[in-house]
Short mmCIF file of C-alpha atoms and ligand atoms in Angstrom, two decimals:
data_model
loop_
_atom_site.label_atom_id
_atom_site.label_comp_id
_atom_site.label_asym_id
_atom_site.label_seq_id
_atom_site.Cartn_x
_atom_site.Cartn_y
_atom_site.Cartn_z
CA MET A 1 -21.78 23.83 -22.34
CA ASN A 2 -23.56 23.10 -19.13
CA LYS A 3 -22.01 22.82 -15.97
CA LEU A 4 -20.52 19.31 -14.98
CA ARG A 5 -22.37 18.20 -11.92
CA ALA A 6 -22.01 15.11 -9.33
CA ALA A 7 -25.65 13.36 -9.51
CA ILE A 8 -26.30 10.88 -6.93
CA THR A 9 -27.35 7.81 -9.13
CA GLY A 10 -27.68 5.03 -6.47
CA VAL A 11 -28.24 4.30 -2.68
CA GLY A 12 -27.32 1.62 -0.53
CA GLY A 13 -27.58 0.92 3.29
CA TYR A 14 -27.09 -1.55 6.14
CA VAL A 15 -28.09 -1.93 9.72
CA PRO A 16 -27.11 -4.80 11.82
CA ASP A 17 -30.00 -7.25 13.09
CA TYR A 18 -29.30 -6.72 16.83
CA ILE A 19 -31.88 -4.25 18.31
CA LEU A 20 -30.97 -2.48 21.47
CA THR A 21 -33.94 -0.97 22.81
CA ASN A 22 -34.57 1.70 25.57
CA LYS A 23 -36.02 -1.02 27.70
CA GLU A 24 -32.57 -3.09 27.48
CA LEU A 25 -30.76 0.28 28.36
CA GLU A 26 -33.06 0.64 31.79
CA THR A 27 -31.44 -3.01 32.86
CA MET A 28 -27.75 -1.44 31.95
CA VAL A 29 -27.78 2.10 33.40
CA ASP A 30 -29.69 4.21 35.35
CA THR A 31 -32.35 5.58 32.63
CA ASN A 32 -35.64 4.97 31.60
CA ASP A 33 -37.59 4.91 28.32
CA GLU A 34 -39.56 8.20 28.91
CA TRP A 35 -36.23 10.26 29.55
CA ILE A 36 -34.51 8.92 26.51
CA THR A 37 -37.56 9.50 24.11
CA SER A 38 -38.48 12.97 25.21
CA ARG A 39 -34.97 14.22 25.21
CA THR A 40 -33.81 12.51 22.27
CA GLY A 41 -36.22 10.83 20.23
CA ILE A 42 -34.57 7.54 20.47
CA LYS A 43 -36.38 4.39 21.04
CA GLU A 44 -34.08 1.79 19.76
CA ARG A 45 -30.52 1.50 17.95
CA ARG A 46 -28.83 -1.60 16.00
CA ILE A 47 -25.48 -2.93 17.26
CA LEU A 48 -23.02 -4.94 15.27
CA LYS A 49 -22.41 -8.15 17.29
CA GLY A 50 -19.77 -10.64 16.87
CA GLU A 51 -15.83 -11.32 16.67
CA ASN A 52 -13.80 -9.43 14.26
CA GLN A 53 -16.77 -7.45 12.82
CA GLY A 54 -15.43 -3.94 11.93
CA VAL A 55 -17.32 -0.64 10.37
CA SER A 56 -16.21 -2.43 7.09
CA VAL A 57 -18.86 -5.41 7.51
CA MET A 58 -21.61 -2.57 7.00
CA GLY A 59 -19.74 -0.82 4.53
CA ILE A 60 -19.39 -3.59 2.25
CA ALA A 61 -22.92 -4.96 2.66
CA ALA A 62 -24.21 -1.25 2.09
CA VAL A 63 -22.16 -0.96 -1.28
CA LYS A 64 -22.78 -4.49 -2.36
CA GLU A 65 -26.70 -3.55 -2.25
CA MET A 66 -25.93 -0.48 -4.19
CA LEU A 67 -23.90 -2.02 -7.07
CA ALA A 68 -26.53 -4.78 -7.36
CA LYS A 69 -29.39 -1.96 -7.50
CA THR A 70 -27.52 -0.02 -10.22
CA LYS A 71 -25.92 -2.65 -11.83
CA THR A 72 -22.64 -1.18 -11.58
CA ASP A 73 -19.54 -3.08 -12.22
CA PRO A 74 -17.14 -2.79 -9.47
CA LYS A 75 -13.96 -2.40 -11.83
CA GLU A 76 -15.54 0.87 -12.94
CA ILE A 77 -15.32 2.77 -9.88
CA ASP A 78 -12.50 5.54 -10.00
CA LEU A 79 -12.63 6.35 -6.00
CA ILE A 80 -14.19 5.25 -2.90
CA ILE A 81 -14.17 7.73 0.48
CA PHE A 82 -15.10 6.07 3.86
CA ALA A 83 -16.55 8.83 6.28
CA THR A 84 -16.04 7.11 9.59
CA VAL A 85 -14.42 7.80 13.22
CA THR A 86 -14.34 4.04 13.99
CA PRO A 87 -12.36 2.57 11.19
CA ASP A 88 -11.44 -1.43 11.36
CA MET A 89 -8.01 -0.32 12.54
CA THR A 90 -6.13 2.93 12.31
CA PHE A 91 -4.47 1.85 9.24
CA PRO A 92 -4.74 0.70 6.65
CA ALA A 93 -7.78 2.58 5.52
CA THR A 94 -11.22 0.80 5.72
CA ALA A 95 -11.93 2.16 2.34
CA ASN A 96 -9.20 0.00 1.06
CA ILE A 97 -10.48 -2.87 2.74
CA VAL A 98 -13.99 -2.30 1.10
CA ALA A 99 -12.23 -1.72 -2.36
CA THR A 100 -10.76 -5.09 -2.43
CA THR A 101 -13.56 -6.84 -0.96
CA ILE A 102 -16.24 -5.64 -3.43
CA GLY A 103 -13.49 -6.10 -6.49
CA ALA A 104 -12.96 -2.38 -7.18
CA THR A 105 -9.57 -3.10 -8.42
CA ASN A 106 -9.24 0.18 -10.29
CA ALA A 107 -10.12 2.45 -7.65
CA PHE A 108 -8.16 4.49 -5.05
CA SER A 109 -9.62 4.78 -1.75
CA PHE A 110 -9.35 6.58 1.40
CA ASP A 111 -11.07 7.11 4.78
CA MET A 112 -12.26 10.63 6.09
CA GLY A 113 -12.76 11.58 9.84
CA ALA A 114 -15.12 14.47 10.24
CA ALA A 115 -17.29 12.67 12.96
CA CYS A 116 -20.99 13.42 12.46
CA SER A 117 -20.11 15.70 9.47
CA GLY A 118 -18.19 12.98 7.73
CA PHE A 119 -20.47 11.97 5.15
CA ILE A 120 -21.41 15.35 3.93
CA TYR A 121 -17.64 16.25 3.94
CA ALA A 122 -16.87 13.25 1.79
CA LEU A 123 -19.73 13.83 -0.52
CA ALA A 124 -18.51 17.15 -1.30
CA THR A 125 -15.03 15.81 -1.73
CA GLY A 126 -16.37 13.17 -4.07
CA ALA A 127 -18.58 15.61 -6.16
CA SER A 128 -15.58 17.74 -6.40
CA TYR A 129 -13.49 15.19 -8.36
CA ILE A 130 -16.39 14.41 -10.76
CA GLN A 131 -17.10 18.23 -11.31
CA ALA A 132 -13.67 18.75 -12.12
CA GLY A 133 -14.06 15.84 -14.69
CA ILE A 134 -11.54 13.81 -13.04
CA TYR A 135 -13.27 10.57 -12.18
CA LYS A 136 -16.87 9.14 -13.49
CA LYS A 137 -17.84 6.71 -10.74
CA VAL A 138 -17.34 7.48 -7.23
CA ILE A 139 -18.56 5.81 -3.91
CA VAL A 140 -19.33 7.71 -1.03
CA ILE A 141 -19.83 5.78 2.21
CA GLY A 142 -20.70 7.19 5.94
CA GLY A 143 -20.59 4.56 8.45
CA ASP A 144 -19.63 3.95 12.20
CA LYS A 145 -19.46 1.28 14.62
CA MET A 146 -20.11 3.45 17.47
CA SER A 147 -20.76 0.48 19.87
CA SER A 148 -16.95 -0.25 19.78
CA ILE A 149 -16.34 3.22 21.40
CA ILE A 150 -19.26 3.54 23.71
CA ASP A 151 -19.10 3.17 27.44
CA TYR A 152 -22.03 1.35 28.42
CA THR A 153 -21.68 2.20 31.81
CA ASP A 154 -22.37 6.15 31.14
CA ARG A 155 -25.76 6.73 30.37
CA THR A 156 -24.98 10.45 28.90
CA THR A 157 -23.71 8.78 25.79
CA CYS A 158 -24.67 5.05 25.77
CA ILE A 159 -28.65 5.88 24.88
CA ILE A 160 -27.57 7.98 21.90
CA PHE A 161 -25.48 6.03 19.82
CA GLY A 162 -26.02 3.06 17.45
CA ASP A 163 -24.34 1.20 14.55
CA GLY A 164 -24.96 1.51 10.77
CA ALA A 165 -23.52 2.63 7.35
CA GLY A 166 -25.07 3.97 4.09
CA CYS A 167 -23.52 4.89 0.73
CA VAL A 168 -24.06 6.80 -2.38
CA LEU A 169 -22.79 6.40 -5.98
CA LEU A 170 -21.68 9.91 -7.56
CA GLU A 171 -21.45 10.03 -11.40
CA PRO A 172 -21.19 13.00 -13.96
CA THR A 173 -24.10 14.72 -15.47
CA THR A 174 -24.88 17.93 -17.48
CA GLU A 175 -28.45 18.02 -16.23
CA GLU A 176 -29.46 20.75 -13.55
CA VAL A 177 -29.36 17.89 -10.93
CA GLY A 178 -26.96 16.42 -8.49
CA VAL A 179 -24.97 18.05 -5.69
CA ILE A 180 -25.26 21.80 -6.40
CA ASP A 181 -23.72 23.62 -3.63
CA TRP A 182 -22.21 23.31 0.03
CA LEU A 183 -20.96 25.02 3.02
CA LEU A 184 -18.77 23.31 5.26
CA ARG A 185 -16.99 24.31 8.34
CA SER A 186 -14.73 23.08 11.39
CA ASP A 187 -13.76 24.77 14.69
CA GLY A 188 -11.10 22.74 16.58
CA SER A 189 -12.01 24.54 19.81
CA GLY A 190 -14.77 21.89 20.06
CA GLU A 191 -12.45 19.30 21.03
CA SER A 192 -12.62 19.78 24.64
CA TYR A 193 -16.57 19.09 24.40
CA LEU A 194 -16.74 15.87 22.27
CA HIS A 195 -13.70 13.58 21.93
CA MET A 196 -12.05 10.12 22.46
CA LYS A 197 -9.01 10.68 24.66
CA ALA A 198 -6.79 8.01 24.41
CA GLY A 199 -5.79 5.71 21.51
CA GLY A 200 -4.49 8.29 19.14
CA SER A 201 -0.79 9.52 19.17
CA ARG A 202 -1.03 12.09 21.89
CA MET A 203 -2.17 9.20 24.16
CA PRO A 204 -1.37 5.98 23.24
CA ALA A 205 -3.07 2.89 24.24
CA THR A 206 -1.69 1.65 28.19
CA ARG A 207 -3.03 -0.20 30.83
CA GLU A 208 -3.85 3.22 32.54
CA THR A 209 -5.83 4.43 29.66
CA VAL A 210 -8.07 1.39 29.66
CA ASP A 211 -8.36 1.36 33.19
CA ASN A 212 -9.52 5.10 33.34
CA ARG A 213 -12.07 4.20 30.47
CA GLN A 214 -10.30 6.80 28.15
CA HIS A 215 -11.10 4.87 24.92
CA PHE A 216 -14.63 5.85 24.90
CA VAL A 217 -16.56 8.99 23.68
CA TYR A 218 -16.62 11.85 26.16
CA GLN A 219 -19.19 14.23 25.39
CA GLU A 220 -20.41 17.41 27.48
CA GLY A 221 -23.96 16.80 25.88
CA SER A 222 -25.51 20.23 26.85
CA ALA A 223 -22.70 22.38 25.51
CA VAL A 224 -22.75 20.26 22.37
CA PHE A 225 -26.35 20.80 21.92
CA LYS A 226 -26.38 24.62 21.95
CA PHE A 227 -23.45 24.73 19.15
CA ALA A 228 -25.54 22.13 17.16
CA VAL A 229 -28.61 23.88 17.42
CA THR A 230 -26.97 27.15 16.30
CA ASN A 231 -24.65 26.16 13.70
CA MET A 232 -26.42 23.51 12.09
CA ALA A 233 -29.41 25.78 11.86
CA ASP A 234 -27.38 28.67 10.80
CA ILE A 235 -25.60 26.92 8.01
CA SER A 236 -28.70 25.24 6.34
CA ALA A 237 -30.04 28.91 6.51
CA GLN A 238 -27.26 30.20 4.67
CA VAL A 239 -26.87 27.34 1.80
CA ALA A 240 -30.87 27.89 1.31
CA GLU A 241 -30.65 31.62 1.11
CA ARG A 242 -27.67 31.68 -1.41
CA ASN A 243 -29.59 28.97 -3.82
CA HIS A 244 -32.95 30.98 -3.67
CA LEU A 245 -34.36 27.71 -1.55
CA THR A 246 -37.71 28.58 0.42
CA ALA A 247 -39.78 26.49 2.35
CA ASP A 248 -41.95 25.76 -0.54
CA THR A 249 -39.24 24.91 -2.80
CA ILE A 250 -37.40 22.49 -0.58
CA GLN A 251 -38.76 18.93 -0.82
CA TRP A 252 -36.81 17.28 2.02
CA LEU A 253 -34.61 18.45 5.00
CA VAL A 254 -31.97 15.59 5.68
CA PRO A 255 -30.63 16.65 8.77
CA HIS A 256 -28.06 14.36 11.04
CA GLN A 257 -30.00 12.32 13.50
CA ALA A 258 -28.12 13.37 16.95
CA ASN A 259 -31.15 14.41 18.80
CA LYS A 260 -34.69 15.05 17.57
CA ARG A 261 -34.83 18.45 19.14
CA ILE A 262 -31.89 19.52 17.28
CA ILE A 263 -33.47 18.34 14.20
CA ASP A 264 -36.73 20.12 15.09
CA ALA A 265 -34.76 23.56 15.54
CA THR A 266 -33.17 23.21 12.07
CA ALA A 267 -36.26 22.61 10.61
CA ASN A 268 -38.10 25.62 12.48
CA ARG A 269 -34.96 27.74 11.36
CA VAL A 270 -35.48 26.99 7.97
CA GLY A 271 -39.30 26.90 7.99
CA ILE A 272 -39.91 23.18 7.02
CA SER A 273 -42.62 21.34 8.05
CA GLU A 274 -42.22 18.22 9.91
CA ASP A 275 -43.73 15.98 7.25
CA LYS A 276 -40.82 17.37 4.96
CA VAL A 277 -38.05 16.30 7.44
CA MET A 278 -36.44 12.93 7.36
CA MET A 279 -36.24 11.12 10.20
CA ASN A 280 -35.20 7.51 11.56
CA ILE A 281 -33.50 8.55 14.87
CA GLU A 282 -35.96 6.52 16.55
CA ARG A 283 -35.05 3.24 14.89
CA TYR A 284 -31.34 3.63 14.56
CA GLY A 285 -30.21 6.46 17.15
CA ASN A 286 -27.14 8.26 16.12
CA THR A 287 -24.83 6.49 13.89
CA THR A 288 -22.41 9.16 13.67
CA ALA A 289 -21.17 9.37 9.84
CA GLY A 290 -24.22 6.81 8.93
CA THR A 291 -27.28 8.73 9.77
CA ILE A 292 -27.70 10.93 6.55
CA PRO A 293 -26.89 8.04 3.91
CA LEU A 294 -29.21 5.92 5.97
CA LEU A 295 -32.00 8.46 5.70
CA LEU A 296 -31.44 8.71 1.86
CA TRP A 297 -31.65 4.82 2.05
CA ASP A 298 -34.69 4.59 3.90
CA TYR A 299 -36.53 7.50 2.08
CA GLU A 300 -35.06 6.74 -1.47
CA LYS A 301 -38.69 5.36 -2.76
CA GLN A 302 -40.38 8.64 -1.79
CA LEU A 303 -37.77 10.79 -3.72
CA LYS A 304 -38.46 12.02 -7.20
CA LYS A 305 -36.34 13.67 -9.94
CA GLY A 306 -35.79 17.27 -9.24
CA ASP A 307 -36.63 17.31 -5.72
CA ASN A 308 -34.57 19.69 -3.65
CA LEU A 309 -32.99 18.15 -0.71
CA LEU A 310 -31.23 20.16 1.86
CA LEU A 311 -28.42 17.96 3.87
CA ALA A 312 -27.14 19.22 7.11
CA ALA A 313 -24.69 17.87 9.98
CA PHE A 314 -23.08 19.07 13.31
CA GLY A 315 -20.67 16.87 15.02
CA GLY A 316 -17.44 16.35 16.78
CA GLY A 317 -14.52 18.46 15.98
CA PHE A 318 -16.59 20.67 15.47
CA THR A 319 -17.35 19.93 12.14
CA TRP A 320 -20.60 21.29 10.39
CA GLY A 321 -22.10 22.12 7.04
CA ALA A 322 -25.10 22.02 4.84
CA VAL A 323 -25.00 20.48 1.16
CA TYR A 324 -27.64 21.35 -1.42
CA VAL A 325 -28.73 18.25 -3.39
CA LYS A 326 -31.04 18.11 -6.54
CA TRP A 327 -32.11 14.35 -6.70
CA ALA A 328 -31.46 12.78 -10.15
CA TYR A 329 -33.86 9.85 -10.33
CA ASN A 330 -37.07 8.33 -9.77
CA SER A 331 -37.02 4.54 -8.02
O1 UT7 B 401 -23.80 13.93 17.07
C1 UT7 B 401 -22.95 14.59 17.48
C2 UT7 B 401 -23.17 15.72 18.41
N1 UT7 B 401 -23.71 15.47 19.50
C3 UT7 B 401 -24.83 16.02 19.64
O2 UT7 B 401 -25.37 16.62 18.99
C4 UT7 B 401 -25.44 15.74 21.07
C5 UT7 B 401 -25.97 16.75 21.68
N2 UT7 B 401 -26.62 16.67 22.88
C6 UT7 B 401 -27.81 16.01 23.37
O3 UT7 B 401 -28.28 15.51 22.21
C7 UT7 B 401 -28.10 16.33 25.03
O4 UT7 B 401 -27.43 17.43 25.48
C8 UT7 B 401 -28.19 14.83 25.30
C9 UT7 B 401 -29.30 13.98 25.00
C10 UT7 B 401 -26.79 14.13 25.38
C11 UT7 B 401 -28.61 15.09 26.71
O5 UT7 B 401 -29.97 15.86 27.05
P1 UT7 B 401 -29.87 17.14 27.80
O6 UT7 B 401 -31.52 17.57 27.68
O7 UT7 B 401 -29.01 18.07 27.34
O8 UT7 B 401 -29.63 16.67 29.44
P2 UT7 B 401 -28.29 17.11 30.51
O9 UT7 B 401 -27.11 16.57 30.13
O10 UT7 B 401 -28.51 18.42 30.67
O11 UT7 B 401 -28.93 16.43 31.79
C12 UT7 B 401 -30.02 16.82 32.28
C13 UT7 B 401 -30.61 15.51 33.58
C14 UT7 B 401 -29.27 15.55 34.29
O12 UT7 B 401 -29.55 15.51 35.62
P3 UT7 B 401 -29.77 16.55 36.66
O13 UT7 B 401 -27.96 17.09 36.69
O14 UT7 B 401 -30.61 17.57 36.14
O15 UT7 B 401 -30.04 15.91 38.13
C15 UT7 B 401 -28.70 14.19 34.00
O16 UT7 B 401 -27.66 13.52 35.01
O17 UT7 B 401 -30.55 14.33 32.97
C16 UT7 B 401 -29.67 13.41 33.50
N3 UT7 B 401 -29.48 12.30 32.54
C17 UT7 B 401 -30.33 11.27 32.46
N4 UT7 B 401 -31.17 10.92 33.07
C18 UT7 B 401 -31.48 9.71 32.55
C19 UT7 B 401 -28.49 12.20 31.65
N5 UT7 B 401 -28.46 11.17 31.16
C20 UT7 B 401 -29.60 10.61 31.35
C21 UT7 B 401 -30.28 9.15 31.05
N6 UT7 B 401 -31.21 8.78 31.70
N7 UT7 B 401 -29.73 8.39 30.17
#
């Protein structure tokens, strides 16, 4: 009998309406469109505005779209994993909020925090349950409301991040499609370069932590850049090599959208030309766990059954990895 695999059978996405342009950022911090465009590739990003609007709002919208497109009854969903570092609350899990709102009354659900690699960590986890024959319908969501943890007086971070969420549905198949292979890594020594100091159990919120602006993303950009270029490129090459994938047999590179220069370096390393690299960083910026599912959402109509996709990410932790997916359907 053929091996049971987890096929991606549907995609959903959501980005908020509000567009924060480079021009508007020029009025907020000492920066300019030319610097942002040439250093990052970003032109604009989406921001979720309004009171009481958590990341769940975007996750729910993405999942509802995907359920409608795939004509899936939410009661059939077994598991929902929400990859995010900006949950609605520390607890309960945002995935629980999504499950109840969409009517997934037979599911269990949990959040997964692996920063920019969150979606590929969650994808591998969801796929494992399917491959083991335990569950038949798993929703994997990746999304972040980065605007909730960004200091809009810090020009080194506020120009990069945006808000958005995407999701996929995983179902079992015995065809030679779906999530084929992955390599995931983490290295806690990356903490010093990219973190949010306060608000966790080590440094709970106090008046001082707020006054000292410690509830925002802290990043040593150029150090993270170097680790990202090396590790994302290396792990992508490893997954490609061990699956005998070459530049000719990979149809799409699906890289985390942190910086166009990191994406270009990864593509070069695997020998993939620009026309085969999914890219939407210019419109959404870095949505952390949202970038990869939002790429699949944006490019879904161009994907064909049997296409080889190489997903790759690097982020806070450090966390990084690559996943080989063979696309399972024609839109
Ligand atoms: O997704 C999670 C993982 N994160 C990443 O992968 C991000 C990786 N890092 C990066 O993408 C880049 O390091 C940044 C985009 C964050 C920064 O680009 P960079 O080319 O590494 O710039 P830099 O930090 O080395 O700064 C170069 C100069 C500095 O000025 P001096 O010291 O040379 O005079 C900065 O002060 O650019 C200055 N600068 C800015 N200038 C205009 C920094 N931010 C800005 C800005 N506008 N927004």
